[in-house]
Tab-separated table of C-alpha atoms in Angstrom:
chain	number	residue	atom	x	y	z
A	1	UNK	CA	-6.280	3.510	-30.419
A	2	UNK	CA	-7.998	5.633	-27.813
A	3	UNK	CA	-6.271	4.114	-24.792
A	4	UNK	CA	-2.851	4.594	-26.382
A	5	UNK	CA	-3.550	8.222	-27.257
A	6	UNK	CA	-4.704	9.008	-23.716
A	7	UNK	CA	-1.904	7.034	-22.064
A	8	UNK	CA	0.344	9.951	-21.218
A	9	UNK	CA	-2.533	11.988	-19.806
A	10	UNK	CA	-3.598	9.119	-17.522
A	11	UNK	CA	-0.029	8.511	-16.405
A	12	UNK	CA	0.593	12.171	-15.620
A	13	UNK	CA	-2.579	12.436	-13.551
A	14	UNK	CA	-1.735	9.204	-11.741
A	15	UNK	CA	1.725	10.502	-10.854
A	16	UNK	CA	0.331	13.880	-9.743
A	17	UNK	CA	-2.206	12.053	-7.593
A	18	UNK	CA	0.447	9.835	-6.066
A	19	UNK	CA	2.712	12.832	-5.477
A	20	UNK	CA	-0.086	14.314	-3.405
A	21	UNK	CA	-0.669	11.060	-1.493
A	22	UNK	CA	3.004	10.408	-0.857
A	23	UNK	CA	3.667	14.017	0.106
A	24	UNK	CA	0.800	14.009	2.597
A	25	UNK	CA	1.907	10.660	4.045
A	26	UNK	CA	5.433	12.024	4.315
A	27	UNK	CA	4.197	15.050	6.285
A	28	UNK	CA	1.891	12.858	8.376
A	29	UNK	CA	4.771	10.610	9.369
A	30	UNK	CA	6.976	13.583	10.244
A	31	UNK	CA	4.246	15.084	12.433
A	32	UNK	CA	3.567	11.802	14.209
A	33	UNK	CA	7.238	10.883	14.612
A	34	UNK	CA	8.146	14.292	16.052
A	35	UNK	CA	5.199	14.754	18.379
A	36	UNK	CA	4.448	11.180	19.464
A	37	UNK	CA	8.083	10.438	20.265
A	38	UNK	CA	10.159	7.470	19.118
A	39	UNK	CA	8.507	4.820	21.304
A	40	UNK	CA	4.888	5.997	20.920
A	41	UNK	CA	5.429	6.414	17.187
A	42	UNK	CA	6.599	2.802	17.138
A	43	UNK	CA	3.353	1.836	18.904
A	44	UNK	CA	1.328	3.727	16.273
A	45	UNK	CA	3.273	1.983	13.501
A	46	UNK	CA	2.509	-1.429	14.973
A	47	UNK	CA	-1.205	-0.529	15.192
A	48	UNK	CA	-1.198	0.723	11.596
A	49	UNK	CA	0.092	-2.663	10.477
A	50	UNK	CA	-3.457	-3.934	11.153
A	51	UNK	CA	-4.810	-1.378	8.661
A	52	UNK	CA	-2.189	-2.396	6.107
A	53	UNK	CA	-3.028	-6.065	6.638
A	54	UNK	CA	-6.724	-5.473	5.892
A	55	UNK	CA	-5.758	-3.246	2.954
A	56	UNK	CA	-3.626	-5.964	1.382
A	57	UNK	CA	-6.459	-8.513	1.497
A	58	UNK	CA	-9.026	-5.975	0.308
A	59	UNK	CA	-6.852	-5.021	-2.660
A	60	UNK	CA	-6.281	-8.659	-3.613
A	61	UNK	CA	-9.944	-9.660	-3.371
A	62	UNK	CA	-11.565	-6.543	-4.852
A	63	UNK	CA	-9.350	-3.860	-6.401
A	64	UNK	CA	-6.758	-6.014	-8.171
A	65	UNK	CA	-9.276	-8.155	-10.109
A	66	UNK	CA	-11.388	-5.064	-10.844
A	67	UNK	CA	-8.432	-3.196	-12.368
A	68	UNK	CA	-7.490	-6.161	-14.582
A	69	UNK	CA	-10.968	-7.417	-15.548
A	70	UNK	CA	-13.060	-4.230	-15.749
A	71	UNK	CA	-11.114	-2.493	-18.572
A	72	UNK	CA	-11.460	-5.572	-20.803
A	73	UNK	CA	-15.269	-5.757	-20.593
A	74	UNK	CA	-17.573	-4.341	-23.286
A	75	UNK	CA	-19.052	-0.982	-22.274
A	76	UNK	CA	-22.575	-2.391	-22.037
A	77	UNK	CA	-21.492	-4.908	-19.352
A	78	UNK	CA	-19.601	-2.484	-17.154
A	79	UNK	CA	-22.465	-0.883	-15.110
A	80	UNK	CA	-23.624	-4.244	-13.744
A	81	UNK	CA	-20.040	-5.427	-13.230
A	82	UNK	CA	-18.919	-2.396	-11.225
A	83	UNK	CA	-22.103	-2.416	-9.139
A	84	UNK	CA	-21.406	-6.040	-8.207
A	85	UNK	CA	-17.835	-5.103	-7.269
A	86	UNK	CA	-19.113	-2.365	-4.946
A	87	UNK	CA	-21.448	-4.862	-3.241
A	88	UNK	CA	-18.518	-7.211	-2.696
A	89	UNK	CA	-16.242	-4.542	-1.258
A	90	UNK	CA	-18.880	-3.289	1.228
A	91	UNK	CA	-19.427	-6.854	2.413
A	92	UNK	CA	-15.706	-7.339	2.958
A	93	UNK	CA	-15.466	-4.033	4.837
A	94	UNK	CA	-18.100	-5.222	7.321
A	95	UNK	CA	-16.215	-8.479	7.858
A	96	UNK	CA	-12.943	-6.580	8.295
A	97	UNK	CA	-14.385	-4.307	10.991
A	98	UNK	CA	-15.498	-7.322	13.034
A	99	UNK	CA	-12.082	-8.957	12.535
A	100	UNK	CA	-10.183	-5.854	13.714
A	101	UNK	CA	-12.348	-5.509	16.822
A	102	UNK	CA	-11.830	-9.196	17.625
A	103	UNK	CA	-8.095	-8.908	16.995
A	104	UNK	CA	-7.686	-5.976	19.386
A	105	UNK	CA	-9.680	-7.859	22.050
A	106	UNK	CA	-7.424	-10.892	21.591
A	107	UNK	CA	-4.213	-8.865	21.871
A	108	UNK	CA	-5.548	-7.071	24.963
A	109	UNK	CA	-6.360	-10.360	26.708
A	110	UNK	CA	-3.084	-11.939	25.607
A	111	UNK	CA	-0.905	-9.024	26.727
A	112	UNK	CA	-2.716	-6.462	28.940
A	113	UNK	CA	0.574	-4.570	29.363
A	114	UNK	CA	0.277	-3.331	25.765
A	115	UNK	CA	-2.869	-1.392	26.777
A	116	UNK	CA	-4.567	-1.616	23.372
A	117	UNK	CA	-8.212	-1.837	24.491
A	118	UNK	CA	-8.736	1.877	23.855
A	119	UNK	CA	-7.600	1.447	20.245
A	120	UNK	CA	-10.356	-0.994	19.222
A	121	UNK	CA	-12.960	1.449	17.900
A	122	UNK	CA	-10.600	4.071	16.388
A	123	UNK	CA	-8.509	1.354	14.708
A	124	UNK	CA	-11.554	-0.447	13.259
A	125	UNK	CA	-12.980	2.863	12.030
A	126	UNK	CA	-9.665	3.944	10.509
A	127	UNK	CA	-9.337	0.591	8.762
A	128	UNK	CA	-12.841	0.725	7.247
A	129	UNK	CA	-12.537	4.350	6.137
A	130	UNK	CA	-9.102	3.743	4.629
A	131	UNK	CA	-10.299	0.740	2.590
A	132	UNK	CA	-13.411	2.468	1.230
A	133	UNK	CA	-11.532	5.591	0.153
A	134	UNK	CA	-8.713	3.559	-1.385
A	135	UNK	CA	-11.227	1.455	-3.309
A	136	UNK	CA	-12.925	4.564	-4.687
A	137	UNK	CA	-9.686	6.088	-5.945
A	138	UNK	CA	-8.715	2.839	-7.715
A	139	UNK	CA	-12.230	2.532	-9.108
A	140	UNK	CA	-11.925	5.989	-10.666
A	141	UNK	CA	-8.629	5.081	-12.309
A	142	UNK	CA	-10.208	1.904	-13.664
A	143	UNK	CA	-13.174	3.702	-15.260
A	144	UNK	CA	-10.953	6.447	-16.731
A	145	UNK	CA	-11.861	9.157	-14.221
A	146	UNK	CA	-8.421	10.049	-12.850
A	147	UNK	CA	-9.507	13.622	-12.079
A	148	UNK	CA	-12.112	12.293	-9.640
A	149	UNK	CA	-9.416	10.148	-8.013
A	150	UNK	CA	-7.200	13.216	-7.687
A	151	UNK	CA	-9.902	15.295	-5.994
A	152	UNK	CA	-10.758	12.426	-3.657
A	153	UNK	CA	-7.150	12.252	-2.543
A	154	UNK	CA	-6.896	16.043	-2.206
A	155	UNK	CA	-9.772	15.895	0.279
A	156	UNK	CA	-8.561	12.863	2.183
A	157	UNK	CA	-4.852	13.586	2.502
A	158	UNK	CA	-5.107	17.361	2.657
A	159	UNK	CA	-7.620	17.128	5.490
A	160	UNK	CA	-5.483	14.496	7.203
A	161	UNK	CA	-2.443	16.776	7.447
A	162	UNK	CA	-4.519	19.800	8.463
A	163	UNK	CA	-6.427	17.890	11.159
A	164	UNK	CA	-3.310	16.336	12.663
A	165	UNK	CA	-1.476	19.676	12.658
A	166	UNK	CA	-4.463	21.383	14.291
A	167	UNK	CA	-4.679	18.698	16.982
A	168	UNK	CA	-0.961	18.949	17.728
A	169	UNK	CA	-0.782	22.717	18.046
A	170	UNK	CA	-4.178	23.373	19.622
A	171	UNK	CA	-4.131	20.673	22.283
A	172	UNK	CA	-2.659	21.445	25.681
A	173	UNK	CA	-1.656	17.805	26.161
A	174	UNK	CA	0.336	15.629	23.699
A	175	UNK	CA	-1.675	13.676	21.134
A	176	UNK	CA	-1.764	9.904	21.388
A	177	UNK	CA	-2.272	7.020	18.981
A	178	UNK	CA	-6.056	7.079	19.377
A	179	UNK	CA	-6.246	10.798	18.496
A	180	UNK	CA	-4.173	10.206	15.368
A	181	UNK	CA	-6.408	7.348	14.211
A	182	UNK	CA	-9.596	9.380	14.680
A	183	UNK	CA	-8.134	12.271	12.684
A	184	UNK	CA	-7.188	9.958	9.822
A	185	UNK	CA	-10.657	8.368	9.865
A	186	UNK	CA	-12.359	11.764	9.667
A	187	UNK	CA	-10.235	12.796	6.703
A	188	UNK	CA	-11.084	9.575	4.856
A	189	UNK	CA	-14.772	10.153	5.596
A	190	UNK	CA	-14.722	13.505	3.787
A	191	UNK	CA	-13.271	11.883	0.678
A	192	UNK	CA	-15.825	9.063	0.808
A	193	UNK	CA	-18.719	11.538	0.888
A	194	UNK	CA	-17.254	13.279	-2.160
A	195	UNK	CA	-16.675	9.998	-3.975
A	196	UNK	CA	-20.250	8.804	-3.663
A	197	UNK	CA	-21.377	11.527	-6.102
A	198	UNK	CA	-19.142	10.299	-8.930
A	199	UNK	CA	-19.771	6.558	-9.096
A	200	UNK	CA	-21.197	6.817	-12.608
A	201	UNK	CA	-23.780	4.554	-14.226
A	202	UNK	CA	-24.410	1.441	-12.125
A	203	UNK	CA	-26.913	-1.369	-12.595
A	204	UNK	CA	-27.654	-3.906	-9.862
A	205	UNK	CA	-28.122	-7.541	-10.846
A	206	UNK	CA	-28.251	-10.476	-8.455
A	207	UNK	CA	-26.956	-12.789	-11.164
A	208	UNK	CA	-24.057	-10.443	-11.889
A	209	UNK	CA	-23.143	-10.308	-8.185
A	210	UNK	CA	-22.851	-14.109	-8.225
A	211	UNK	CA	-21.029	-14.227	-11.553
A	212	UNK	CA	-18.539	-11.546	-10.589
A	213	UNK	CA	-17.932	-13.230	-7.238
A	214	UNK	CA	-17.046	-16.460	-9.051
A	215	UNK	CA	-14.804	-14.751	-11.609
A	216	UNK	CA	-13.058	-12.636	-8.973
A	217	UNK	CA	-12.459	-15.716	-6.869
A	218	UNK	CA	-10.869	-17.539	-9.797
A	219	UNK	CA	-8.676	-14.489	-10.301
A	220	UNK	CA	-7.860	-13.739	-6.672
A	221	UNK	CA	-7.793	-17.135	-4.961
A	222	UNK	CA	-4.055	-17.202	-5.505
A	223	UNK	CA	-3.270	-13.534	-5.031
A	224	UNK	CA	-5.434	-13.209	-1.892
A	225	UNK	CA	-3.335	-15.916	-0.278
A	226	UNK	CA	-0.334	-14.176	-1.817
A	227	UNK	CA	-1.436	-10.854	-0.288
A	228	UNK	CA	-1.652	-12.464	3.135
A	229	UNK	CA	1.809	-13.893	2.710
A	230	UNK	CA	3.101	-10.660	1.150
A	231	UNK	CA	2.009	-8.787	4.259
A	232	UNK	CA	3.509	-11.436	6.516
A	233	UNK	CA	6.811	-11.759	4.679
A	234	UNK	CA	7.102	-8.031	4.032
A	235	UNK	CA	6.244	-6.805	7.535
A	236	UNK	CA	7.247	-9.723	9.724
A	237	UNK	CA	10.831	-8.546	10.082
A	238	UNK	CA	9.694	-5.119	11.319
A	239	UNK	CA	7.195	-6.675	13.739
A	240	UNK	CA	9.799	-9.101	15.059
A	241	UNK	CA	12.198	-6.169	15.424
A	242	UNK	CA	9.635	-4.644	17.769
A	243	UNK	CA	9.495	-7.841	19.819
A	244	UNK	CA	13.272	-8.349	19.906
A	245	UNK	CA	14.645	-4.794	19.826
A	246	UNK	CA	11.693	-2.837	21.268
A	247	UNK	CA	9.093	-0.330	20.031
A	248	UNK	CA	11.834	2.277	19.530
A	249	UNK	CA	13.351	0.055	16.843
A	250	UNK	CA	10.039	0.032	14.962
A	251	UNK	CA	9.854	3.806	15.284
A	252	UNK	CA	13.365	4.165	13.853
A	253	UNK	CA	12.610	1.792	10.971
A	254	UNK	CA	9.383	3.560	10.020
A	255	UNK	CA	10.809	7.075	10.354
A	256	UNK	CA	13.840	6.284	8.183
A	257	UNK	CA	11.674	4.470	5.666
A	258	UNK	CA	9.573	7.615	5.393
A	259	UNK	CA	12.538	9.492	3.918
A	260	UNK	CA	12.316	7.200	0.885
A	261	UNK	CA	8.588	7.903	0.721
A	262	UNK	CA	9.120	10.105	-2.319
A	263	UNK	CA	9.654	6.909	-4.320
A	264	UNK	CA	6.000	6.109	-3.576
A	265	UNK	CA	5.106	8.791	-6.106
A	266	UNK	CA	6.521	6.498	-8.751
A	267	UNK	CA	5.828	3.058	-7.263
A	268	UNK	CA	2.248	3.553	-6.138
A	269	UNK	CA	1.401	5.998	-8.898
A	270	UNK	CA	2.296	3.360	-11.454
A	271	UNK	CA	0.349	0.788	-9.408
A	272	UNK	CA	-2.780	2.654	-10.521
A	273	UNK	CA	-1.734	2.670	-14.194
A	274	UNK	CA	0.386	-0.367	-15.097
A	275	UNK	CA	-2.155	-3.126	-14.182
A	276	UNK	CA	-4.918	-1.385	-16.154
A	277	UNK	CA	-2.717	-0.625	-19.141
A	278	UNK	CA	-1.206	-4.137	-19.089
A	279	UNK	CA	-4.700	-5.599	-19.383
A	280	UNK	CA	-5.450	-3.304	-22.325
A	281	UNK	CA	-2.189	-4.093	-24.124
A	282	UNK	CA	-2.849	-7.814	-23.692
A	283	UNK	CA	-6.411	-7.451	-25.015
A	284	UNK	CA	-5.242	-5.380	-28.020
A	285	UNK	CA	-1.880	-6.943	-28.933
A	286	UNK	CA	-1.719	-10.283	-27.093
A	287	UNK	CA	1.446	-11.363	-25.241
A	288	UNK	CA	3.931	-9.703	-27.578
A	289	UNK	CA	2.527	-6.239	-26.886
A	290	UNK	CA	2.230	-6.959	-23.182
A	291	UNK	CA	5.835	-8.126	-22.842
A	292	UNK	CA	7.205	-5.193	-24.832
A	293	UNK	CA	5.280	-2.778	-22.623
A	294	UNK	CA	6.431	-4.412	-19.376
A	295	UNK	CA	10.050	-4.463	-20.542
A	296	UNK	CA	9.934	-0.720	-21.195
A	297	UNK	CA	8.271	-0.056	-17.836
A	298	UNK	CA	10.913	-2.106	-16.010
A	299	UNK	CA	13.891	-0.292	-17.508
A	300	UNK	CA	12.532	3.217	-17.048
A	301	UNK	CA	11.122	2.479	-13.585
A	302	UNK	CA	14.355	1.016	-12.230
A	303	UNK	CA	16.335	3.974	-13.549
A	304	UNK	CA	13.949	6.510	-12.017
A	305	UNK	CA	13.766	4.709	-8.647
A	306	UNK	CA	17.562	4.488	-8.432
A	307	UNK	CA	17.997	8.208	-9.131
A	308	UNK	CA	15.437	9.117	-6.461
A	309	UNK	CA	16.992	6.791	-3.872
A	310	UNK	CA	20.462	8.252	-4.434
A	311	UNK	CA	19.256	11.654	-3.222
A	312	UNK	CA	18.718	10.265	0.274
A	313	UNK	CA	21.356	7.552	0.615
A	314	UNK	CA	24.332	9.817	-0.119
A	315	UNK	CA	23.798	12.179	2.860
A	316	UNK	CA	21.249	10.403	5.085
A	317	UNK	CA	22.142	12.143	8.363
A	318	UNK	CA	21.453	15.529	6.785
A	319	UNK	CA	17.897	14.485	5.950
A	320	UNK	CA	17.342	12.963	9.389
A	321	UNK	CA	18.400	16.217	11.070
A	322	UNK	CA	16.312	18.263	8.660
A	323	UNK	CA	13.021	16.435	9.142
A	324	UNK	CA	13.314	14.938	12.631
A	325	UNK	CA	14.824	15.986	15.935
A	326	UNK	CA	17.988	14.693	17.616
A	327	UNK	CA	16.193	11.563	18.825
A	328	UNK	CA	16.504	10.125	15.315
A	329	UNK	CA	20.188	10.890	14.656
A	330	UNK	CA	22.565	7.991	14.075
A	331	UNK	CA	20.250	5.947	11.845
A	332	UNK	CA	21.827	6.971	8.521
A	333	UNK	CA	22.863	3.443	7.557
A	334	UNK	CA	19.243	2.331	7.865
A	335	UNK	CA	18.292	4.973	5.286
A	336	UNK	CA	20.877	3.470	2.897
A	337	UNK	CA	19.411	0.006	3.357
A	338	UNK	CA	15.927	1.323	2.616
A	339	UNK	CA	17.221	2.913	-0.592
A	340	UNK	CA	18.448	-0.440	-1.860
A	341	UNK	CA	15.214	-2.174	-0.850
A	342	UNK	CA	13.019	0.318	-2.696
A	343	UNK	CA	14.980	-0.056	-5.923
A	344	UNK	CA	14.636	-3.840	-5.787
A	345	UNK	CA	10.975	-3.650	-4.771
A	346	UNK	CA	10.042	-1.903	-8.020
A	347	UNK	CA	10.705	-5.112	-9.951
A	348	UNK	CA	7.625	-6.692	-8.371
A	349	UNK	CA	5.259	-4.271	-10.090
A	350	UNK	CA	5.782	-5.221	-13.769
A	351	UNK	CA	6.081	-8.914	-12.865
A	352	UNK	CA	2.783	-9.011	-10.982
A	353	UNK	CA	1.012	-6.773	-13.505
A	354	UNK	CA	1.917	-9.081	-16.377
A	355	UNK	CA	0.731	-12.193	-14.586
A	356	UNK	CA	-2.527	-10.494	-13.576
A	357	UNK	CA	-3.145	-9.245	-17.124
A	358	UNK	CA	-3.201	-12.817	-18.440
A	359	UNK	CA	-5.173	-13.887	-15.324
A	360	UNK	CA	-2.471	-16.388	-14.343
A	361	UNK	CA	-1.803	-15.592	-10.694
A	362	UNK	CA	-0.673	-18.939	-9.292
A	363	UNK	CA	3.059	-18.041	-9.656
A	364	UNK	CA	2.454	-14.987	-7.447
A	365	UNK	CA	1.098	-17.301	-4.761
A	366	UNK	CA	4.074	-19.669	-5.030
A	367	UNK	CA	6.533	-16.769	-4.842
A	368	UNK	CA	5.013	-15.390	-1.659
A	369	UNK	CA	4.572	-18.845	-0.146
A	370	UNK	CA	8.295	-19.547	-0.428
A	371	UNK	CA	9.154	-16.052	0.832
A	372	UNK	CA	6.822	-16.471	3.809
A	373	UNK	CA	8.322	-19.842	4.719
A	374	UNK	CA	11.753	-18.210	4.709
A	375	UNK	CA	10.558	-15.219	6.775
A	376	UNK	CA	8.738	-17.239	9.417
A	377	UNK	CA	11.624	-19.675	9.707
A	378	UNK	CA	14.408	-17.111	10.064
A	379	UNK	CA	13.026	-13.786	11.368
A	380	UNK	CA	13.674	-14.255	15.091
A	381	UNK	CA	17.095	-15.815	14.573
A	382	UNK	CA	18.384	-13.328	12.009
A	383	UNK	CA	17.230	-10.257	13.982
A	384	UNK	CA	18.422	-11.630	17.322
A	385	UNK	CA	21.812	-12.302	15.730
A	386	UNK	CA	22.304	-9.235	13.509
A	387	UNK	CA	19.844	-6.646	14.944
A	388	UNK	CA	19.004	-3.949	12.358
A	389	UNK	CA	21.233	-5.540	9.705
A	390	UNK	CA	19.242	-8.741	10.139
A	391	UNK	CA	16.016	-6.912	9.289
A	392	UNK	CA	17.365	-5.876	5.899
A	393	UNK	CA	19.116	-9.152	5.152
A	394	UNK	CA	15.721	-10.760	5.656
A	395	UNK	CA	14.040	-8.249	3.347
A	396	UNK	CA	16.730	-8.728	0.691
A	397	UNK	CA	16.509	-12.516	0.576
A	398	UNK	CA	12.719	-12.256	0.650
A	399	UNK	CA	12.712	-10.041	-2.455
A	400	UNK	CA	15.154	-12.277	-4.331
A	401	UNK	CA	12.956	-15.317	-3.701
A	402	UNK	CA	9.794	-13.581	-4.890
A	403	UNK	CA	11.280	-12.038	-8.001
A	404	UNK	CA	13.016	-15.228	-9.081
A	405	UNK	CA	9.806	-17.266	-8.962
A	406	UNK	CA	7.622	-14.687	-10.739
A	407	UNK	CA	10.216	-14.017	-13.435
């Protein structure tokens, strides 16, 4: 079959694309961590959590159903379907911008000492630009245009590194969080302009907009709630660490996590391939083909993730000294914890992809509901009691809960 014959080509391009994205994010984090300083970098990381929160909901409501439903549709139905998806995602972007602006205003009134009022416009802009560009790259993977996705990411992430580096070395005064957000927004804007020329054949239909909205809601009503809880359960321990241990703790957690960013080449690269291919295997070979494919992905993915993690967990202080300055020394054990977390995190990908392929997403919701209840109930206590170790104990138990339910 055609999709089987082109499988390796699609996978290779997806991994090349993700290598670019992860490499650029790695360099971006190094630049920001070195030149913002530990505390200000922690402040940036907390602000970026808002972007990640919007991204998680956007992916659940738009990209995830598109990547599982679109490949299964007859070719004649796809132009109207994808046009309806684009209408939905633009509507959600507008809502998200208003929500981010309102959220910054609320935080500023609740705690004026945080001084976040100046971040409202750059954060809302960065969030919108990030979501649109991310949607376009996933759209290209879904319609079998991985080369377009690659060029979009070359523009976005290449420009992001160049713009940040230029700002750092050309400015007489240190950059701040607002400067960094504007630079990242501008880079995303370049990629969006490029992406608009390669949308392909689209056909607008009011009826299709309604029909797709209903089908996407049936698909995503569980995983959108799951995405909200995934963000909460996955990031709550880091956010609480900021409240209990200070912004420097968040800076240390994010900087050390960045060392394991090379695993994103595999994890997020496969995120653009496995859901689409799972849907195609299920459509072509039913559950037997789907399960055989996911079993193979799990074994090979766990092996590859473990080998990558070992590079950094064996001599963590060496890597901290190499990429950061002396301010970040002494956090080697945190790098080791991140290595273990990334290996375990990979298991989520084949589990969720299989459930999405058969359009049975309720177990994903239940898994994240139970994990969120645990996180909300224990985060302050476990971090107040065990400090950094508590952060990773929370992550570990969270992952075990989620994987057990989905499996």
